Amino acid sequence: MKITFIGLGRMGWHMAGHLARQKHTLTVLDSNLTAVSTWLAAHQGQSAPSTQDAVRDAELVITSLPADAALQLVWNEAADSLALGCIWIDHSTTSAEIARQLATTASTRGNFFIDAPVSGGTIGAEKGTLAIMAGADETAWKKVESVLQAYAQQISRIGPPGAGQLTKMSNQICVAGIGQALAEGLAFAEKNGLDLEKVLAVMLKGSSTSWMMENRSIPMIKGEFDFGFSTTLMRKDLALVMDEARRSDVSLPVTGLVTQLLSDVAAMGHAQSDWCSLIQRQRRLTASRKP
Ligand code: NAD
């Protein structure tokens, strides 16, 4: 299949790599030209001088971009050059509103836009074990679903356009609370002088186990945060959640709190760190208190 992949960041780099290994004809693009040249040095594929050139012959366009603004920008650059019938899959986490708008605009032009945000982190992207939740026209979805098996182990069309992003928001609501709970649990064990490795080994087999615990406890304990899903992107996701919650009149007290806590974490210098740096805020508070 002729595929154009736009956005070779922490996630897109690996996803595009899996597609290249599946022998698709791949064109890649990123506003960061170093990302493009290093990706091309490691994989089979080509780039293009402009967004228009990159998408012109594509049967499938895939994007993995930071947020609504970048997606809208790339769409505006590409839309007039899309071939009739071209399907666009967006793996970025965005508002449900932009997903619905682009799906409507695409359908008036003889194209399809699918919102297909992902979960599973950079490790899931690297190992090809992501979970994909999609909002899509059913016919278009059937044509491209199998392509996504290159980097996902769970792929579900949840409903019409926008449903993928709403599902991702549900995921982020759950993970926000779990992240702060993990920070509190580890900081509590640390302050009480427990052997954190032993604590972790037992908790991973107990009722508090989670993806966050499996994949983030060690960096949290070691204080190593230069990887993964940035605090900035998590704050973006939670802002989308809180907007949608206001619209649908849903009370999300814990998510609201974690949204606030992450603004402290960014101000502490962790805006580009993985958002599990949330524990540093907890540590700072805990360290300053004497029992
Ligand atoms: P990232 O910032 O590492 O990557 C985004 C890439 O898009 C960058 O390489 C950037 O240069 C490129 N880009 C930005 N604007 C562009 C434009 N106008 N034209 C071309 N390229 C442009 O982000 P990421 O961590 O890879 O995340 C990508 C998306 O996936 C985000 O929406 C994020 O919320 C979501 N996500 C990330 C993770 C994670 O663990 N990192 C997990 C699940 C979902």
CSV table of C-alpha atoms and ligand atoms in Angstrom, one decimal:
chain,number,residue,atom,x,y,z
A,1,MET,CA,0.0,0.0,0.0
A,2,LYS,CA,1.2,3.6,-0.7
A,3,ILE,CA,1.3,5.2,2.8
A,4,THR,CA,2.4,8.6,3.9
A,5,PHE,CA,3.3,8.9,7.5
A,6,ILE,CA,3.5,12.4,9.1
A,7,GLY,CA,5.0,13.0,12.6
A,8,LEU,CA,8.1,11.0,13.4
A,9,GLY,CA,8.1,11.8,17.1
A,10,ARG,CA,8.4,9.5,20.1
A,11,MET,CA,5.4,7.4,18.9
A,12,GLY,CA,5.4,8.0,15.1
A,13,TRP,CA,9.1,7.0,14.7
A,14,HIS,CA,8.3,3.4,15.8
A,15,MET,CA,4.9,3.1,14.1
A,16,ALA,CA,6.4,4.2,10.7
A,17,GLY,CA,9.3,1.8,11.3
A,18,HIS,CA,6.9,-1.1,11.7
A,19,LEU,CA,5.1,-0.2,8.4
A,20,ALA,CA,8.4,0.0,6.6
A,21,ARG,CA,9.2,-3.5,7.7
A,22,GLN,CA,5.9,-4.7,6.3
A,23,LYS,CA,7.1,-3.6,2.8
A,24,HIS,CA,4.6,-0.8,2.3
A,25,THR,CA,5.7,2.0,0.0
A,26,LEU,CA,6.4,4.6,2.6
A,27,THR,CA,6.8,8.4,2.4
A,28,VAL,CA,7.6,10.1,5.7
A,29,LEU,CA,7.4,13.7,6.8
A,30,ASP,CA,8.1,15.8,9.9
A,31,SER,CA,8.7,19.5,10.4
A,32,ASN,CA,11.9,18.4,12.3
A,33,LEU,CA,14.2,17.6,9.4
A,34,THR,CA,16.7,15.8,11.6
A,35,ALA,CA,14.0,13.3,12.6
A,36,VAL,CA,13.3,12.6,8.9
A,37,SER,CA,17.0,12.1,7.9
A,38,THR,CA,17.7,9.9,10.9
A,39,TRP,CA,14.6,7.8,10.3
A,40,LEU,CA,15.5,7.4,6.6
A,41,ALA,CA,19.0,6.3,7.5
A,42,ALA,CA,17.5,3.5,9.6
A,43,HIS,CA,14.5,2.4,7.4
A,44,GLN,CA,13.3,1.8,3.9
A,45,GLY,CA,11.3,4.8,2.6
A,46,GLN,CA,11.5,8.3,1.1
A,47,SER,CA,10.6,11.8,2.0
A,48,ALA,CA,9.1,14.7,0.0
A,49,PRO,CA,9.8,18.4,-0.3
A,50,SER,CA,6.3,19.5,0.9
A,51,THR,CA,3.2,18.1,2.5
A,52,GLN,CA,1.4,18.4,-0.8
A,53,ASP,CA,4.0,16.3,-2.6
A,54,ALA,CA,4.1,13.8,0.3
A,55,VAL,CA,0.4,13.0,0.2
A,56,ARG,CA,-0.4,13.3,-3.6
A,57,ASP,CA,-0.2,9.6,-4.5
A,58,ALA,CA,-1.0,8.1,-1.1
A,59,GLU,CA,-3.8,5.6,-0.6
A,60,LEU,CA,-3.4,6.0,3.1
A,61,VAL,CA,-2.2,9.1,5.1
A,62,ILE,CA,-1.3,8.4,8.8
A,63,THR,CA,-0.6,11.2,11.3
A,64,SER,CA,0.9,11.2,14.8
A,65,LEU,CA,1.1,14.9,15.8
A,66,PRO,CA,1.1,16.7,19.1
A,67,ALA,CA,-2.4,18.2,19.2
A,68,ASP,CA,-5.4,19.9,17.3
A,69,ALA,CA,-3.4,22.8,16.0
A,70,ALA,CA,-0.7,20.7,14.3
A,71,LEU,CA,-3.3,18.4,12.9
A,72,GLN,CA,-5.4,21.2,11.5
A,73,LEU,CA,-2.2,22.8,10.0
A,74,VAL,CA,-1.2,19.6,8.2
A,75,TRP,CA,-4.7,18.9,7.1
A,76,ASN,CA,-5.0,22.4,5.6
A,77,GLU,CA,-1.7,21.9,3.7
A,78,ALA,CA,-2.6,18.4,2.5
A,79,ALA,CA,-6.4,18.4,1.8
A,80,ASP,CA,-6.4,19.7,-1.8
A,81,SER,CA,-3.7,17.2,-2.8
A,82,LEU,CA,-5.4,14.1,-1.5
A,83,ALA,CA,-6.4,11.5,-4.1
A,84,LEU,CA,-10.0,10.6,-4.4
A,85,GLY,CA,-10.7,7.7,-1.9
A,86,CYS,CA,-7.6,8.4,0.2
A,87,ILE,CA,-8.1,7.4,3.8
A,88,TRP,CA,-6.5,9.5,6.6
A,89,ILE,CA,-5.9,7.8,10.0
A,90,ASP,CA,-5.0,10.1,12.8
A,91,HIS,CA,-3.2,8.6,15.8
A,92,SER,CA,-2.8,11.9,17.6
A,93,THR,CA,-4.7,12.6,20.8
A,94,THR,CA,-7.0,15.5,19.9
A,95,SER,CA,-10.4,16.9,20.7
A,96,ALA,CA,-13.4,14.8,19.5
A,97,GLU,CA,-14.6,18.0,17.9
A,98,ILE,CA,-11.8,18.3,15.3
A,99,ALA,CA,-12.1,14.6,14.6
A,100,ARG,CA,-15.8,15.0,13.7
A,101,GLN,CA,-15.1,18.2,11.7
A,102,LEU,CA,-12.4,16.6,9.6
A,103,ALA,CA,-14.4,13.5,9.0
A,104,THR,CA,-17.3,15.6,7.7
A,105,THR,CA,-15.0,17.8,5.5
A,106,ALA,CA,-13.2,14.7,4.2
A,107,SER,CA,-16.5,13.0,3.2
A,108,THR,CA,-17.6,16.0,1.2
A,109,ARG,CA,-14.3,15.6,-0.8
A,110,GLY,CA,-14.5,11.9,-1.4
A,111,ASN,CA,-12.0,11.1,1.3
A,112,PHE,CA,-12.3,9.5,4.8
A,113,PHE,CA,-10.8,10.7,8.1
A,114,ILE,CA,-10.5,8.3,11.0
A,115,ASP,CA,-9.7,9.3,14.5
A,116,ALA,CA,-7.6,6.4,15.9
A,117,PRO,CA,-5.7,7.5,19.1
A,118,VAL,CA,-3.4,5.0,20.7
A,119,SER,CA,-2.5,3.8,24.2
A,120,GLY,CA,0.5,1.8,25.4
A,121,GLY,CA,3.2,4.4,25.4
A,122,THR,CA,6.5,4.6,23.5
A,123,ILE,CA,7.3,1.0,24.7
A,124,GLY,CA,4.0,-0.2,23.0
A,125,ALA,CA,4.9,1.7,19.8
A,126,GLU,CA,8.4,0.2,19.8
A,127,LYS,CA,7.2,-3.4,20.5
A,128,GLY,CA,4.2,-3.0,18.2
A,129,THR,CA,1.7,-3.8,21.0
A,130,LEU,CA,-0.4,-0.6,21.0
A,131,ALA,CA,-4.1,-0.5,21.7
A,132,ILE,CA,-6.0,1.5,19.0
A,133,MET,CA,-9.5,3.0,19.6
A,134,ALA,CA,-11.1,4.3,16.5
A,135,GLY,CA,-14.0,6.5,15.4
A,136,ALA,CA,-14.7,5.8,11.8
A,137,ASP,CA,-17.0,5.2,8.9
A,138,GLU,CA,-17.4,1.4,8.8
A,139,THR,CA,-16.6,0.8,5.2
A,140,ALA,CA,-13.4,2.9,5.3
A,141,TRP,CA,-12.4,1.2,8.5
A,142,LYS,CA,-12.6,-2.3,7.0
A,143,LYS,CA,-10.2,-1.3,4.2
A,144,VAL,CA,-7.4,-0.2,6.6
A,145,GLU,CA,-7.9,-2.0,9.9
A,146,SER,CA,-5.5,-4.8,9.0
A,147,VAL,CA,-2.7,-2.3,8.2
A,148,LEU,CA,-2.7,-1.2,11.8
A,149,GLN,CA,-1.8,-4.8,13.0
A,150,ALA,CA,1.8,-3.8,12.1
A,151,TYR,CA,2.0,-1.9,15.5
A,152,ALA,CA,-1.0,-2.8,17.5
A,153,GLN,CA,-2.3,-5.8,19.4
A,154,GLN,CA,-5.8,-4.5,20.2
A,155,ILE,CA,-7.6,-2.6,17.5
A,156,SER,CA,-11.3,-1.6,18.0
A,157,ARG,CA,-13.6,0.6,16.0
A,158,ILE,CA,-15.7,2.1,18.9
A,159,GLY,CA,-18.2,4.0,16.8
A,160,PRO,CA,-18.6,6.9,14.4
A,161,PRO,CA,-16.1,9.8,14.1
A,162,GLY,CA,-15.1,11.2,17.4
A,163,ALA,CA,-15.7,8.0,19.3
A,164,GLY,CA,-12.0,7.1,19.3
A,165,GLN,CA,-11.0,10.4,20.9
A,166,LEU,CA,-13.8,10.0,23.5
A,167,THR,CA,-12.5,6.6,24.4
A,168,LYS,CA,-8.9,7.9,24.7
A,169,MET,CA,-10.3,10.5,27.1
A,170,SER,CA,-11.8,7.7,29.2
A,171,ASN,CA,-8.4,6.0,29.2
A,172,GLN,CA,-6.7,9.2,30.3
A,173,ILE,CA,-9.2,9.8,33.1
A,174,CYS,CA,-8.4,6.4,34.5
A,175,VAL,CA,-4.6,6.7,34.0
A,176,ALA,CA,-4.4,10.2,35.6
A,177,GLY,CA,-5.8,8.9,38.9
A,178,ILE,CA,-3.6,5.8,38.8
A,179,GLY,CA,-0.5,7.9,38.2
A,180,GLN,CA,-1.0,10.1,41.2
A,181,ALA,CA,-2.0,7.1,43.4
A,182,LEU,CA,1.3,5.4,42.4
A,183,ALA,CA,3.3,8.5,43.2
A,184,GLU,CA,1.6,8.7,46.6
A,185,GLY,CA,2.2,4.9,47.3
A,186,LEU,CA,5.8,5.0,46.4
A,187,ALA,CA,6.6,8.2,48.2
A,188,PHE,CA,4.9,6.8,51.3
A,189,ALA,CA,6.9,3.6,51.2
A,190,GLU,CA,10.1,5.6,50.6
A,191,LYS,CA,9.5,8.0,53.5
A,192,ASN,CA,8.9,5.0,55.8
A,193,GLY,CA,12.3,3.5,54.8
A,194,LEU,CA,10.9,0.4,53.1
A,195,ASP,CA,12.9,-1.5,50.5
A,196,LEU,CA,11.2,-0.2,47.4
A,197,GLU,CA,12.2,-3.1,45.2
A,198,LYS,CA,10.6,-5.6,47.6
A,199,VAL,CA,7.5,-3.3,47.9
A,200,LEU,CA,7.2,-3.1,44.2
A,201,ALA,CA,7.6,-6.9,43.6
A,202,VAL,CA,4.8,-7.7,46.0
A,203,MET,CA,2.5,-4.9,44.7
A,204,LEU,CA,2.9,-6.0,41.1
A,205,LYS,CA,1.4,-9.3,42.1
A,206,GLY,CA,-1.3,-7.7,44.3
A,207,SER,CA,-4.5,-5.8,43.8
A,208,SER,CA,-2.8,-2.4,43.0
A,209,THR,CA,-1.0,-3.7,39.9
A,210,SER,CA,-1.4,-1.7,36.7
A,211,TRP,CA,0.3,-0.7,33.4
A,212,MET,CA,1.6,2.4,35.1
A,213,MET,CA,3.1,0.3,38.0
A,214,GLU,CA,4.7,-2.1,35.6
A,215,ASN,CA,6.2,0.5,33.3
A,216,ARG,CA,6.7,3.6,35.4
A,217,SER,CA,7.6,2.5,39.0
A,218,ILE,CA,11.3,2.0,38.3
A,219,PRO,CA,11.8,5.4,36.6
A,220,MET,CA,9.8,7.0,39.5
A,221,ILE,CA,12.0,5.3,42.1
A,222,LYS,CA,15.2,6.2,40.3
A,223,GLY,CA,14.1,9.7,39.4
A,224,GLU,CA,14.8,9.2,35.7
A,225,PHE,CA,12.2,10.9,33.5
A,226,ASP,CA,13.9,11.7,30.2
A,227,PHE,CA,11.7,9.4,28.0
A,228,GLY,CA,8.1,8.6,27.3
A,229,PHE,CA,5.0,10.7,27.4
A,230,SER,CA,5.7,14.3,28.3
A,231,THR,CA,4.0,16.3,31.1
A,232,THR,CA,3.1,18.9,28.4
A,233,LEU,CA,1.3,16.2,26.3
A,234,MET,CA,-0.5,14.8,29.4
A,235,ARG,CA,-1.6,18.3,30.4
A,236,LYS,CA,-3.0,18.7,26.8
A,237,ASP,CA,-4.9,15.4,27.1
A,238,LEU,CA,-6.4,16.3,30.5
A,239,ALA,CA,-7.4,19.8,29.2
A,240,LEU,CA,-9.3,18.0,26.4
A,241,VAL,CA,-10.9,15.8,28.9
A,242,MET,CA,-12.0,18.6,31.2
A,243,ASP,CA,-13.4,20.6,28.2
A,244,GLU,CA,-15.4,17.5,27.1
A,245,ALA,CA,-16.5,16.9,30.7
A,246,ARG,CA,-17.8,20.5,30.9
A,247,ARG,CA,-19.7,20.0,27.7
A,248,SER,CA,-21.3,16.7,28.8
A,249,ASP,CA,-21.7,17.9,32.4
A,250,VAL,CA,-19.7,15.1,34.0
A,251,SER,CA,-18.0,15.6,37.4
A,252,LEU,CA,-14.3,14.5,37.3
A,253,PRO,CA,-12.8,15.6,40.7
A,254,VAL,CA,-9.7,13.4,40.6
A,255,THR,CA,-8.9,14.2,37.0
A,256,GLY,CA,-9.3,17.9,37.8
A,257,LEU,CA,-6.9,17.6,40.7
A,258,VAL,CA,-4.3,15.8,38.7
A,259,THR,CA,-4.6,18.5,36.0
A,260,GLN,CA,-3.6,21.0,38.7
A,261,LEU,CA,-0.8,18.9,40.1
A,262,LEU,CA,0.7,18.6,36.6
A,263,SER,CA,0.9,22.3,36.3
A,264,ASP,CA,3.1,22.3,39.4
A,265,VAL,CA,5.2,19.5,37.9
A,266,ALA,CA,5.8,21.5,34.7
A,267,ALA,CA,6.7,24.6,36.7
A,268,MET,CA,9.3,22.4,38.6
A,269,GLY,CA,11.1,21.9,35.3
A,270,HIS,CA,9.5,18.7,34.1
A,271,ALA,CA,7.4,19.9,31.2
A,272,GLN,CA,9.3,17.7,28.7
A,273,SER,CA,9.9,14.8,31.2
A,274,ASP,CA,7.6,11.8,31.2
A,275,TRP,CA,4.6,12.8,33.3
A,276,CYS,CA,5.4,10.1,36.0
A,277,SER,CA,7.8,12.9,37.2
A,278,LEU,CA,4.6,13.7,39.1
A,279,ILE,CA,6.3,11.8,42.0
A,280,GLN,CA,8.8,14.6,42.3
A,281,ARG,CA,6.1,17.0,43.6
A,282,GLN,CA,5.0,14.3,46.0
A,283,ARG,CA,8.6,13.7,47.1
A,284,ARG,CA,9.2,17.5,47.6
A,285,LEU,CA,6.2,17.8,49.9
A,286,THR,CA,7.0,14.6,51.8
A,287,ALA,CA,10.6,15.5,52.3
A,288,SER,CA,9.8,18.9,53.8
A,289,ARG,CA,7.7,17.4,56.6
A,290,LYS,CA,9.0,15.9,59.9
A,291,PRO,CA,6.8,13.3,61.6
B,1,NAD,P1,6.2,14.1,19.8
B,1,NAD,O1,6.1,15.5,20.2
B,1,NAD,O2,7.4,13.3,20.2
B,1,NAD,O3,6.0,13.9,18.2
B,1,NAD,C1,5.2,14.8,17.4
B,1,NAD,C2,6.0,14.9,16.1
B,1,NAD,O4,5.2,15.7,15.2
B,1,NAD,C3,7.3,15.6,16.3
B,1,NAD,O5,8.3,14.9,15.7
B,1,NAD,C4,7.1,17.0,15.6
B,1,NAD,O6,8.3,17.5,15.0
B,1,NAD,C5,6.0,16.6,14.5
B,1,NAD,N1,5.2,17.8,14.1
B,1,NAD,C6,4.7,18.7,14.8
B,1,NAD,N2,4.0,19.6,14.0
B,1,NAD,C7,4.2,19.2,12.8
B,1,NAD,C8,3.8,19.7,11.5
B,1,NAD,N3,3.1,20.8,11.4
B,1,NAD,N4,4.2,19.0,10.4
B,1,NAD,C9,4.9,17.9,10.5
B,1,NAD,N5,5.4,17.4,11.7
B,1,NAD,C10,5.0,18.0,12.8
B,1,NAD,O7,4.9,13.4,20.4
B,1,NAD,P2,4.6,11.9,20.7
B,1,NAD,O8,4.9,11.6,22.1
B,1,NAD,O9,5.1,11.1,19.6
B,1,NAD,O10,3.0,11.9,20.6
B,1,NAD,C11,2.3,12.0,19.4
B,1,NAD,C12,0.8,12.0,19.7
B,1,NAD,O11,0.5,10.7,20.3
B,1,NAD,C13,0.3,13.0,20.7
B,1,NAD,O12,-1.0,13.5,20.3
B,1,NAD,C14,0.3,12.3,22.0
B,1,NAD,O13,-0.7,12.9,22.9
B,1,NAD,C15,-0.1,10.9,21.5
B,1,NAD,N6,0.4,9.8,22.4
B,1,NAD,C16,1.6,9.8,22.9
B,1,NAD,C17,2.1,8.8,23.7
B,1,NAD,C18,3.5,8.7,24.3
B,1,NAD,O14,3.7,7.9,25.2
B,1,NAD,N7,4.4,9.5,23.9
B,1,NAD,C19,1.2,7.7,24.1
B,1,NAD,C20,-0.1,7.8,23.6
B,1,NAD,C21,-0.5,8.8,22.7
